[in-house]
CSV table of C-alpha atoms in Angstrom, one decimal:
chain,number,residue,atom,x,y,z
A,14,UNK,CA,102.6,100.1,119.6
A,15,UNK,CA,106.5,99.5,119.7
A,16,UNK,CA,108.9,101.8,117.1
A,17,UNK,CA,109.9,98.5,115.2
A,18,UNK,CA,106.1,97.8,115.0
A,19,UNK,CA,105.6,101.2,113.4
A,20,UNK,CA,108.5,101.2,111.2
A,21,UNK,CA,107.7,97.5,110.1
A,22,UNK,CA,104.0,98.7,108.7
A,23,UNK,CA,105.6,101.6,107.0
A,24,UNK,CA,108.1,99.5,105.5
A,25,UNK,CA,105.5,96.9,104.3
A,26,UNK,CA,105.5,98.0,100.5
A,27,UNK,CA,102.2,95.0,100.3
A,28,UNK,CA,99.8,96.8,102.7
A,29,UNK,CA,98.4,100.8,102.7
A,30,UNK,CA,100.7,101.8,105.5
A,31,UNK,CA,103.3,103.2,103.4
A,32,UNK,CA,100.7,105.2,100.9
A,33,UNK,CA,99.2,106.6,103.8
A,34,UNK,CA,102.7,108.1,105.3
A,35,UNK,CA,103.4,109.5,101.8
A,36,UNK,CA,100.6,111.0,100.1
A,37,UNK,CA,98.5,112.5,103.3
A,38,UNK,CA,101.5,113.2,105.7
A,39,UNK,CA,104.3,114.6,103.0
A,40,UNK,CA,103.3,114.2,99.3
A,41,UNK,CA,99.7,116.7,99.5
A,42,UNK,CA,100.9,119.2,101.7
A,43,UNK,CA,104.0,119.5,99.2
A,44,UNK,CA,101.9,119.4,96.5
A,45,UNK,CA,99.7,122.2,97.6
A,46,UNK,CA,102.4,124.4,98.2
A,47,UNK,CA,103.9,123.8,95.0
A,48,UNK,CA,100.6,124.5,92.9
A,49,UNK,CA,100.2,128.0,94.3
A,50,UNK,CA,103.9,129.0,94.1
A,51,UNK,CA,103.6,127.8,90.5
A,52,UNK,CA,100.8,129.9,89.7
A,53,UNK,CA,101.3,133.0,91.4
A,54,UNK,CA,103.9,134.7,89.2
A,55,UNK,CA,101.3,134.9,86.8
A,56,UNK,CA,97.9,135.1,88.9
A,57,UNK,CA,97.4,135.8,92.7
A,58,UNK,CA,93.6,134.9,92.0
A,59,UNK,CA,94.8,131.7,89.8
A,60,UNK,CA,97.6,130.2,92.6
A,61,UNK,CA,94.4,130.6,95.0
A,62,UNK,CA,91.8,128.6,93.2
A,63,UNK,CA,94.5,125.9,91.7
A,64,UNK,CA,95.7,125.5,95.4
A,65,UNK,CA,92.3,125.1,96.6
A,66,UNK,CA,91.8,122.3,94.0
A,67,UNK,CA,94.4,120.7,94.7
A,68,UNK,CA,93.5,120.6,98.6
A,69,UNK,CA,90.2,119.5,98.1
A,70,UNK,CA,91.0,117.3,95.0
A,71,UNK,CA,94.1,115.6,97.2
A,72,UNK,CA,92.2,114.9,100.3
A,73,UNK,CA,89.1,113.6,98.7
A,74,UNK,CA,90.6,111.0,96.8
A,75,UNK,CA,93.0,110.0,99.6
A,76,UNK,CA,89.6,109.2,101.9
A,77,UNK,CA,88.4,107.4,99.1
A,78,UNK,CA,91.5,105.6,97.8
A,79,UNK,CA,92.8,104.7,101.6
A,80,UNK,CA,89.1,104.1,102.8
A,81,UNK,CA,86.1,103.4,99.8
A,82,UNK,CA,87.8,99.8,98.9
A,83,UNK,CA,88.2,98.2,102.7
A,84,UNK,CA,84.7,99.6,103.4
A,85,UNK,CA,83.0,98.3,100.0
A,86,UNK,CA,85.1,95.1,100.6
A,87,UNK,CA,83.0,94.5,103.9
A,88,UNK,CA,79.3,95.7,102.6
A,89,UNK,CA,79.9,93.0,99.8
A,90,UNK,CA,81.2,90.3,102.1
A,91,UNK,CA,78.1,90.9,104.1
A,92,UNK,CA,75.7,90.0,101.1
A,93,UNK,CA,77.9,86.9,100.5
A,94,UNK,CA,77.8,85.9,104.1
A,95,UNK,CA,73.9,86.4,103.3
A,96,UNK,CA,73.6,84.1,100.6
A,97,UNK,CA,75.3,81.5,102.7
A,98,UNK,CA,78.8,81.9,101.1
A,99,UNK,CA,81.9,82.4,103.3
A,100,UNK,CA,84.4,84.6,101.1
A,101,UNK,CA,87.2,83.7,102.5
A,102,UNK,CA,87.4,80.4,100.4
A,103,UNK,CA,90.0,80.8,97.8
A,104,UNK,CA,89.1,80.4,93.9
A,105,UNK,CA,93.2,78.8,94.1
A,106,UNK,CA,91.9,75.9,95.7
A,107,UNK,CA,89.9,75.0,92.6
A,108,UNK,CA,93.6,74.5,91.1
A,109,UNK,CA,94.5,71.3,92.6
A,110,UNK,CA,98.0,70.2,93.7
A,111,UNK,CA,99.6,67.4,95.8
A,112,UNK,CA,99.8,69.9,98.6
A,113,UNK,CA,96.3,71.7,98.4
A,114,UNK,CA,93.1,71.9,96.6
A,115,UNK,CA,89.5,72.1,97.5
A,116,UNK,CA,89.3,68.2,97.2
A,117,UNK,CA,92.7,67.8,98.8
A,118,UNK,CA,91.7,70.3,101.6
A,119,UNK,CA,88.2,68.5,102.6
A,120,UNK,CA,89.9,65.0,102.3
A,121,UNK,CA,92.7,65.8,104.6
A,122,UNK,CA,91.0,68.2,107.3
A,123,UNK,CA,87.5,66.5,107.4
A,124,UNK,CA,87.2,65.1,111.0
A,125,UNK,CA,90.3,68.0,112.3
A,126,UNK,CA,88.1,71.1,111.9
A,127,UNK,CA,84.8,72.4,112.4
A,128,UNK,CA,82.0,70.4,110.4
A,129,UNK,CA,80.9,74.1,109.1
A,130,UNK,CA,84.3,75.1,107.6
A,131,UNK,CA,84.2,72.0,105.4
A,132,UNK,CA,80.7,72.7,104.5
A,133,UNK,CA,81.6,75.8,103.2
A,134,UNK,CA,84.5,74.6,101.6
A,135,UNK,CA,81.7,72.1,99.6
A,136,UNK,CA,79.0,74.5,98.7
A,137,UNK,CA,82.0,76.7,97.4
A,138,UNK,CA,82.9,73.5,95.2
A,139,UNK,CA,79.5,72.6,94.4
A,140,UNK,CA,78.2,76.2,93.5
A,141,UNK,CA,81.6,77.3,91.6
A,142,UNK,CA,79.9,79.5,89.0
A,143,UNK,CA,77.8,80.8,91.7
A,144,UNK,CA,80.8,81.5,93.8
A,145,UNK,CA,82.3,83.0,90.7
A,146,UNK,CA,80.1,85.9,90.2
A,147,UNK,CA,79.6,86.6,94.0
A,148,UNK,CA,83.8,87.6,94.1
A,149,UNK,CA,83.4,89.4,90.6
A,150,UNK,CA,80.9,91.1,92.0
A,151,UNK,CA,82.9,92.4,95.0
A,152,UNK,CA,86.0,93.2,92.7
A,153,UNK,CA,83.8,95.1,90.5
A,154,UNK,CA,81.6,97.1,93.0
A,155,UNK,CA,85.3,97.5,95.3
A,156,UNK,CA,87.2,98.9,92.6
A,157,UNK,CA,84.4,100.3,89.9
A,158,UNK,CA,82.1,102.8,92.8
A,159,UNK,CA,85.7,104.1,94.7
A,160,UNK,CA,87.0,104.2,90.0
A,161,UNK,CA,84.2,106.4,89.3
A,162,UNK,CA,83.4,108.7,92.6
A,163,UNK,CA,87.4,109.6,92.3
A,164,UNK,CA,87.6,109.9,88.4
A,165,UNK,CA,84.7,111.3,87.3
A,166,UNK,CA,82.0,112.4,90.2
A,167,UNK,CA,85.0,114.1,92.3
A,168,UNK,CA,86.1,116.4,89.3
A,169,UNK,CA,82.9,117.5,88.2
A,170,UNK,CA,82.3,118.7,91.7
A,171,UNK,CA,85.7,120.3,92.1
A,172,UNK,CA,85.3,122.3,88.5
A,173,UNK,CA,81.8,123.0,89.2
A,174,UNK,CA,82.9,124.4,92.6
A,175,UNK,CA,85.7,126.2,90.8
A,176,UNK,CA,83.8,127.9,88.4
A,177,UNK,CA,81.2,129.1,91.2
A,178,UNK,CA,84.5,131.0,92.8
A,179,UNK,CA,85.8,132.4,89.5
A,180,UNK,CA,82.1,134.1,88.8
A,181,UNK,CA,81.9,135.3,92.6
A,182,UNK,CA,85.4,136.5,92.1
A,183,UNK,CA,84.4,138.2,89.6
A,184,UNK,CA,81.3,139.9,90.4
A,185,UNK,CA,83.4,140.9,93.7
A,186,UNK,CA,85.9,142.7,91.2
A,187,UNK,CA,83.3,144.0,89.3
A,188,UNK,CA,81.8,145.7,92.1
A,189,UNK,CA,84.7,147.3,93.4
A,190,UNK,CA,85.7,148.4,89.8
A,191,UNK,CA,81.9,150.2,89.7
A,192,UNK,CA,82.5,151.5,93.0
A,193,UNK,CA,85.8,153.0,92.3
A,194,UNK,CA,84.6,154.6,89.4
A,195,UNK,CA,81.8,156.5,91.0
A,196,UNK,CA,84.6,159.0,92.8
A,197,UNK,CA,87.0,158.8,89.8
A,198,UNK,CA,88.1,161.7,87.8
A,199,UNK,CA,85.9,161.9,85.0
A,200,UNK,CA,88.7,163.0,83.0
A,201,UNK,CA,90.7,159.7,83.3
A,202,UNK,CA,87.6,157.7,82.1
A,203,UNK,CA,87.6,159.8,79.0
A,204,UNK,CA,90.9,158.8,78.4
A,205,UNK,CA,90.8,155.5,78.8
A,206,UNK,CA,87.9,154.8,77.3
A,207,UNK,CA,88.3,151.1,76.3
A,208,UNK,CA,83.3,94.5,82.5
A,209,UNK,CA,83.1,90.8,82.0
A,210,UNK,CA,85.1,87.9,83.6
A,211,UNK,CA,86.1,84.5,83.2
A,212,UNK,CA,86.9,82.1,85.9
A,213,UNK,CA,91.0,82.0,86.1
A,214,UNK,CA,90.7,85.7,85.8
A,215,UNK,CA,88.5,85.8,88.9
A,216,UNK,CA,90.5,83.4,91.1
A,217,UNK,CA,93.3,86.0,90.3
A,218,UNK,CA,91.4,89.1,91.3
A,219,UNK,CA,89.7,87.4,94.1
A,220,UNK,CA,93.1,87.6,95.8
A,221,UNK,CA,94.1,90.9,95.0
A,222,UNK,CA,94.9,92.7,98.3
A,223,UNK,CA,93.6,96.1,99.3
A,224,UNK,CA,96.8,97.5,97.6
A,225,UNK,CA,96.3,95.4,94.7
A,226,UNK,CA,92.7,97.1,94.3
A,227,UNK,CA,94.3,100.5,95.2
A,228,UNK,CA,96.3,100.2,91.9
A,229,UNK,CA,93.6,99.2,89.9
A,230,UNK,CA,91.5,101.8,91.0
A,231,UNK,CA,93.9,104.1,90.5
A,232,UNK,CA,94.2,102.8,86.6
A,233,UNK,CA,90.7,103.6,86.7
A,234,UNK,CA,90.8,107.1,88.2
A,235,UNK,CA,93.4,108.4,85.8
A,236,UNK,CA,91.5,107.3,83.1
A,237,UNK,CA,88.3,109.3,84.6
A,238,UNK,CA,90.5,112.4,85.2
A,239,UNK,CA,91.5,112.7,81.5
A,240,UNK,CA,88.2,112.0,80.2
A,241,UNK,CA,86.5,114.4,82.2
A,242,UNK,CA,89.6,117.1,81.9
A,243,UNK,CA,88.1,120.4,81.1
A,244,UNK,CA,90.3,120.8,77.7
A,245,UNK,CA,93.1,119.1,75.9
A,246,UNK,CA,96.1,120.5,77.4
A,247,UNK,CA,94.3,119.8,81.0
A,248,UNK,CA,94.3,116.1,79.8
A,249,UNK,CA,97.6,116.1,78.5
A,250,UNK,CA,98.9,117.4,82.0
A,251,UNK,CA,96.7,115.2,84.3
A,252,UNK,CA,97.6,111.5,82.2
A,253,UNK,CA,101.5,112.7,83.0
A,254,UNK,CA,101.1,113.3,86.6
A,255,UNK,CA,98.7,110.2,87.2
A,256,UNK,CA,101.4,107.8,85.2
A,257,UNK,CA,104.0,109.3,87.3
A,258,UNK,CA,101.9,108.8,90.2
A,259,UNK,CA,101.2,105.0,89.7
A,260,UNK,CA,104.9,104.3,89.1
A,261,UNK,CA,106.4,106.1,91.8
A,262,UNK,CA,103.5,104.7,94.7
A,263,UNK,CA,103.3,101.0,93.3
A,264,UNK,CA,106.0,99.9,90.9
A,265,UNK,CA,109.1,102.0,92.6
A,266,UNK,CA,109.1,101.2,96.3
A,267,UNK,CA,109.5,97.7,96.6
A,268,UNK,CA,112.5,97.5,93.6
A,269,UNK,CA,113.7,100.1,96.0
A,270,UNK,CA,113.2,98.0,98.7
A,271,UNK,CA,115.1,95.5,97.3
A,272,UNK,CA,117.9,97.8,95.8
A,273,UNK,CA,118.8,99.0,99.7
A,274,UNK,CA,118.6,96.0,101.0
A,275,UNK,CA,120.9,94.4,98.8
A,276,UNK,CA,123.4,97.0,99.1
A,277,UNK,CA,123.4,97.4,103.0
A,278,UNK,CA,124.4,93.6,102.7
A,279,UNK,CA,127.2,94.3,99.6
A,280,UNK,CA,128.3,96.6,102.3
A,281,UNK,CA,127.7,95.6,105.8
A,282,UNK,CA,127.5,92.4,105.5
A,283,UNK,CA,124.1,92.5,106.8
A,284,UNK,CA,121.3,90.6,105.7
A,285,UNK,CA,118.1,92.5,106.3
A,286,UNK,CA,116.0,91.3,104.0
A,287,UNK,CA,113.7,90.0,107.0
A,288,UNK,CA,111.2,92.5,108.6
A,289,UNK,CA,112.6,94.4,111.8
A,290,UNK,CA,109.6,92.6,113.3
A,291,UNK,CA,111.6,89.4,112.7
A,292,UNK,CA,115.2,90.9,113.5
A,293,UNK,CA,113.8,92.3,116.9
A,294,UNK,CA,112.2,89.2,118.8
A,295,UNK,CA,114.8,87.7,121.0
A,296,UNK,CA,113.1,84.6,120.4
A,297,UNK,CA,114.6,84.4,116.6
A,298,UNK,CA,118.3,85.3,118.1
A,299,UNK,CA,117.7,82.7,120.7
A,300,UNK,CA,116.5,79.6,118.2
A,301,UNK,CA,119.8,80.8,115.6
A,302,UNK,CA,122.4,80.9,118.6
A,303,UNK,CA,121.0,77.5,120.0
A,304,UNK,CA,120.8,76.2,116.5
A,305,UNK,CA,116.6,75.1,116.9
A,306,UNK,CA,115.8,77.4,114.3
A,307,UNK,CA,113.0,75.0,112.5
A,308,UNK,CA,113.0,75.5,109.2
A,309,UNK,CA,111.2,73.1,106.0
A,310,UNK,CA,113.7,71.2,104.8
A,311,UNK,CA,113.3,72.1,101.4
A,312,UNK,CA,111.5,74.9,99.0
A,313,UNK,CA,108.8,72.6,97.5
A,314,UNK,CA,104.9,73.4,98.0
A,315,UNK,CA,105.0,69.8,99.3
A,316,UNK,CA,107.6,70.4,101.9
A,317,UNK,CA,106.5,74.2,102.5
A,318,UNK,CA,102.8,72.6,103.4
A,319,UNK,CA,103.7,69.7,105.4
A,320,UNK,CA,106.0,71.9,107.8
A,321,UNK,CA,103.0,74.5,108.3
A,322,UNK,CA,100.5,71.5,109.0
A,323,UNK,CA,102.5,69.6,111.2
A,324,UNK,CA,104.6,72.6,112.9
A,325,UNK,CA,102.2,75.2,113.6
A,326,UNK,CA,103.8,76.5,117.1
A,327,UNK,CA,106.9,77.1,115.6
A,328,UNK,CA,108.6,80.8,115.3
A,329,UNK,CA,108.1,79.7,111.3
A,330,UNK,CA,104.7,79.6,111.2
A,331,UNK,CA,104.4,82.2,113.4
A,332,UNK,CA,106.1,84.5,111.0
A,333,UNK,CA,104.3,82.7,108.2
A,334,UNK,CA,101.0,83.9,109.7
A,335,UNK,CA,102.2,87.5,109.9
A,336,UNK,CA,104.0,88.2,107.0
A,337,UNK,CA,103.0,85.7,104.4
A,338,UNK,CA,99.0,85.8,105.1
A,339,UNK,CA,99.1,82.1,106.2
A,340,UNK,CA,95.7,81.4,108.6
A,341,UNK,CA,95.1,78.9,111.1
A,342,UNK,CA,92.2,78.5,112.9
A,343,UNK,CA,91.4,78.5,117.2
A,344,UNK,CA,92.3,74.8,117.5
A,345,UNK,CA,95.5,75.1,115.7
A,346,UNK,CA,95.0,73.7,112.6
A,347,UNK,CA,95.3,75.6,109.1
A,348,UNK,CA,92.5,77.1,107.6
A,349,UNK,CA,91.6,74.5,105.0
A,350,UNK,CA,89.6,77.6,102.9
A,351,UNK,CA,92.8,79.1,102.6
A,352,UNK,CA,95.5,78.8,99.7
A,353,UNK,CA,99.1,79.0,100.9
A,354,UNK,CA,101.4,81.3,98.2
A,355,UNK,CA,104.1,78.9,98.9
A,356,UNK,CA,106.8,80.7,96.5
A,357,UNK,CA,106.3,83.7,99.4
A,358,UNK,CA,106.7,81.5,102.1
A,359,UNK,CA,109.9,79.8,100.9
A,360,UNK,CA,111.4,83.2,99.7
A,361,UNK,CA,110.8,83.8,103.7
A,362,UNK,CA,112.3,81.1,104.6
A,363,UNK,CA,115.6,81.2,102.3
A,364,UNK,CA,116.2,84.9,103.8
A,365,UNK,CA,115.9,83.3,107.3
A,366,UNK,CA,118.6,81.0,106.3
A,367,UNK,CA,120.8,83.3,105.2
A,368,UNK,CA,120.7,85.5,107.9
A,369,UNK,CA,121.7,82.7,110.6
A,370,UNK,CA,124.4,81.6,108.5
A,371,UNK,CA,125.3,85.0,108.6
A,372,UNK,CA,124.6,85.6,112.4
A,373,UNK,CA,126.4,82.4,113.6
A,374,UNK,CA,129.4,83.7,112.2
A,375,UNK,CA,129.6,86.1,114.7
A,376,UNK,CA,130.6,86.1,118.6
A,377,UNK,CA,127.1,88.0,119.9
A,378,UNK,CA,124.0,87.0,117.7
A,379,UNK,CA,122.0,89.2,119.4
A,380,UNK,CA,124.2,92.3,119.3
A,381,UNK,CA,124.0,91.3,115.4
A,382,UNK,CA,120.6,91.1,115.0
A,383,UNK,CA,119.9,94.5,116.3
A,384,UNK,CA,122.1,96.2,114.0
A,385,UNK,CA,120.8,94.8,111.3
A,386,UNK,CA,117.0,96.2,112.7
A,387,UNK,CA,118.5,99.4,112.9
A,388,UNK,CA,119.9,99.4,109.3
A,389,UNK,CA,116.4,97.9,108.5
A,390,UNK,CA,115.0,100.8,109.9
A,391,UNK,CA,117.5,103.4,107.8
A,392,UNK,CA,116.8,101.5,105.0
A,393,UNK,CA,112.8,102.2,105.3
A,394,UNK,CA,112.6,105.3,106.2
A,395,UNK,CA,115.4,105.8,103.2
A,396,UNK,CA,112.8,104.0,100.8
A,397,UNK,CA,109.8,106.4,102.6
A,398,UNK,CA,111.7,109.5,102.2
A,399,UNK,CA,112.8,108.9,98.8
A,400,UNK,CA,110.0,107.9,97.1
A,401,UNK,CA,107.8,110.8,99.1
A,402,UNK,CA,110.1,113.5,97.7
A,403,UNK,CA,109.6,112.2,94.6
A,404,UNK,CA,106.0,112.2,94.4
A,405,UNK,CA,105.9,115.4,96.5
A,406,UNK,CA,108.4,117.2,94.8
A,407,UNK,CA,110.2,115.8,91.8
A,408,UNK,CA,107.2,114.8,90.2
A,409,UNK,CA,105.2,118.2,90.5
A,410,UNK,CA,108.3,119.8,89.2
A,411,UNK,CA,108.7,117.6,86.3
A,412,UNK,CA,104.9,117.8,85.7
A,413,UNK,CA,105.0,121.9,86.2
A,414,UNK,CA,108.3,122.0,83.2
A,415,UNK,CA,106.2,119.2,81.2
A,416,UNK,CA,103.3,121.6,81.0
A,417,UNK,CA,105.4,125.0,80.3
A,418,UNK,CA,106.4,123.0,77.4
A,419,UNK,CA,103.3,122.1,76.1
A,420,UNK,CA,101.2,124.7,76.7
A,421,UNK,CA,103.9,127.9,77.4
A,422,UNK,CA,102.2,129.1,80.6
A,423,UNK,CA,102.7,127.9,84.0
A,424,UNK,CA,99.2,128.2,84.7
A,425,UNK,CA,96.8,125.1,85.7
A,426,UNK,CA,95.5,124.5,82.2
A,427,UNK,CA,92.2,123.5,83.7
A,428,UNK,CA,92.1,127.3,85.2
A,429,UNK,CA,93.9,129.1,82.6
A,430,UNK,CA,91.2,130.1,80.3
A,431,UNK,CA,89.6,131.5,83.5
A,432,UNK,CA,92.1,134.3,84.2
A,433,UNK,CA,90.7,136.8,81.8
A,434,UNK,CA,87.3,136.3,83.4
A,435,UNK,CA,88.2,136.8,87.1
């Protein structure tokens, strides 16, 4: 795997690649750190058990989060593929346009593909409401069993866990306290002496990607971790870190995305909007200097559709496929079970434009294209690094002053009433 592979996956704000850099590779470890040194001015004991949540707490949700919704994706398409369903078949389709639709699809690639990819296609169409509940099932069981293990079984384990190390903690100080006493001077003792869906909403969710599910899960969790919060101010201090959470890993990065790219081009007249995937193949700087860049002519889901069908060799759909989730099958042809987002596809397609207007302006095309992968790649690992030291960092900090405020102890609030028992 090439660096500008890498940095293209960690600079995909759409897919898990990012999520995993930050919160297992800098935003946990950070966070970990942070609890105990938070904790320990006012118990040693405390910063070691909060920590230990927080390890334990962190981790356990990241396998789940990263891992539970691919893997509960599969089992689920497995029981579709059972009842003779292929899931791949878009609910979109059912919305017919003069570019696609389910009738539109089996009229136009009936006789081009595989008999069995239009029969699916027609017992999809034929068994909607079937079809219907099959991908509400999968959203529900994806989201819902990853929702509740992380929101409400994972806590109840941690504080259970806890509160098994508090009373061992202090039976251990109780023993040594006996212990010391029995070669004390009796003389001191004395003086001390005291879910339901309709069908739009499911063609919707159907198409939510991994990350999609990831946020919605994580909707779900935060509500799970306040409701099962061990008191009120425990509550209070886990909804302000889980809001803080969901902003800075889905709603943040890709306006920051977009913020950095448009200025590197304000200021370097570089447009690197594109993915460095893109900007790196010689084949793209080739096409722009010879001017064979093949492009649809126009924006249109017509004219967007059209190219894809009839040009499916070209570097355009090639980039399509990667980058815009457009799927064709061995032979060649477009996967008629598949709905094109064409407003993604043009927005491609515009940026590729306007970075070989850009690149014919200059003497070496090539030479231009690699600076602006390189400013790509600044501009990524700018978005990474920012939005990890926020959540790793700035928003445990804000989240530690938050809770001084409200409750006037640094303490986990969770673990606070425990400190007079250890």
């Amino acid at each position: 795997m090439s660096l500008t592979t890498i940095i293209s996956a960690i600079g995909n704000t759409n897919k898990q690649y990012p999520l995993i850099v930050r919160d297992c590779g800098i935003e946990v470890p950070t966070k970990i750190v942070l609890t105990y040194n938070q904790n320990k001015d006012e118990s040693e004991d405390i910063a070691k058990l909060a920590a230990r949540e927080r390890f334990l707490d962190e981790y356990a949700v990241s396998a789940v989060w990263l891992g539970g919704i691919p893997l509960m994706d599969k089992i689920v398409n497995y029981f579709i593929r059972k009842k003779g369903y292929n899931p791949d078949v878009n609910l979109k389709l059912f919305k017919e346009s003069s570019a696609q639709g389910i009738n539109l699809n089996i009229k136009n690639f009936e006789g081009k593909v595989g008999q069995s990819v239009i029969d699916e296609l027609k017992k999809v169409k034929n068994n909607k409401a079937v079809f219907e509940k099959l991908l509400a099932l999968k959203f529900g069981l994806s989201t819902t069993i990853p929702m509740l293990f992380m929101g409400v079984i994972l806590p109840k384990l941690i504080f259970a866990s806890s509160g098994r190390k508090i009373e061992k903690l202090r039976a251990e100080k109780l023993a040594k306290k006996n212990a010391a006493q029995r070669f004390d001077n009796p003389m001191d003792r004395i003086k001390n002496g005291k879910i339901s869906f309709k069908g739009n909403a499911i063609s919707q969710i159907a198409n939510f990607s991994t990350v999609d599910k990831m946020a919605v899960t994580d909707g779900g969790y935060a509500l799970g971790r306040v409701a099962t919060a061990r008191n009120k101010n425990e509550a209070i201090d886990v909804g302000f870190k889980m809001a803080g959470m969901l902003f800075l890993n889905f709603v943040a990065p890709p306006y920051l995305a977009k913020f950095l790219d448009k200025a590197t081009c304000k200021l370097t007249g570089l447009n690197v909007a594109l993915d460095p995937i893109i900007l790196d193949d010689k084949n793209f700087a080739d096409a722009i200097k010879n001017k064979k860049l093949a492009l649809p002519k126009g924006n249109s889901e017509k004219e967007i559709i059209e190219f894809l069908d009839k040009n499916p060799k070209t570097l355009f759909s090639k980039y399509a496929q990667q980058f815009c989730d457009v799927k064709y099958l061995e032979n060649g042809i477009r996967d008629p079970r598949t709905w094109v987002n064409t407003k993604k596809v043009a927005q491609m397609k515009e940026e590729m434009e306007k970075f070989a207007k850009n690149a014919l302006k200059n003497k070496d095309i090539t030479a231009f294209a690699k600076k602006a992968k390189y400013a790509k790649f600044f501009n990524i690992l700018t978005n990474i690094g920012v939005s990890s030291a926020l959540l790793a960092f700035a928003l445990p900090k804000a989240q530690f002053a938050f809770r001084k405020f409200i409750t006037g102890s640094d303490l986990e609030p969770g673990l606070a009433t425990s400190k007079d028992k250890i």
